[in-house]
Amino acid sequence: RFEHKGRFSSIMARVPSLAVMHPHAGLLGAAAYAADAERDAPGVAA
């Protein structure tokens, strides 16, 4: 379905695409972002 884009089909066929199968991928990403933001916050000792 990703590749079926009319006149762009030949271009889209060359674009790598991956499927994320982990059921909590969004939560893992949000947790990693929050951890980075907390670590980079002013006044936080490393």
Tab-separated table of C-alpha atoms in Angstrom:
chain	number	residue	atom	x	y	z
A	1	ARG	CA	0.000	0.000	0.000
A	2	PHE	CA	2.865	2.373	0.814
A	3	GLU	CA	4.280	1.920	-2.673
A	4	HIS	CA	0.995	2.407	-4.572
A	5	LYS	CA	1.195	6.165	-5.079
A	6	GLY	CA	0.370	6.607	-8.747
A	7	ARG	CA	3.103	8.382	-10.645
A	8	PHE	CA	5.399	8.175	-7.606
A	9	SER	CA	5.236	4.362	-7.405
A	10	SER	CA	8.723	3.852	-8.841
A	11	ILE	CA	10.209	6.280	-6.327
A	12	MET	CA	8.269	4.890	-3.380
A	13	ALA	CA	9.325	1.333	-4.255
A	14	ARG	CA	12.942	2.348	-3.559
A	15	VAL	CA	12.206	3.964	-0.190
A	16	PRO	CA	12.923	1.562	2.672
A	17	SER	CA	10.004	1.087	5.036
A	18	LEU	CA	9.904	-0.785	8.319
A	19	ALA	CA	7.012	-2.004	10.430
A	20	VAL	CA	7.258	-1.478	14.165
A	21	MET	CA	5.840	-4.577	15.812
A	22	HIS	CA	6.414	-3.816	19.500
A	23	PRO	CA	3.032	-3.233	21.166
A	24	HIS	CA	4.357	-0.394	23.342
A	25	ALA	CA	6.722	1.351	20.925
A	26	GLY	CA	5.090	4.733	21.511
A	27	LEU	CA	5.403	4.444	25.280
A	28	LEU	CA	9.041	3.380	25.026
A	29	GLY	CA	9.804	6.365	22.820
A	30	ALA	CA	7.970	8.756	25.140
A	31	ALA	CA	9.818	7.371	28.175
A	32	ALA	CA	13.179	7.752	26.422
A	33	TYR	CA	12.319	11.327	25.435
A	34	ALA	CA	11.252	12.177	28.996
A	35	ALA	CA	14.450	10.684	30.414
A	36	ASP	CA	16.557	12.748	28.004
A	37	ALA	CA	14.596	15.918	28.771
A	38	GLU	CA	14.995	15.360	32.517
A	39	ARG	CA	18.721	14.728	32.176
A	40	ASP	CA	19.177	17.859	30.054
A	41	ALA	CA	17.130	20.088	32.380
A	42	PRO	CA	18.972	23.030	33.956
A	43	GLY	CA	20.111	22.359	37.506
A	44	VAL	CA	20.069	18.573	37.196
A	45	ALA	CA	23.332	16.976	38.322
A	46	ALA	CA	24.745	14.350	36.006
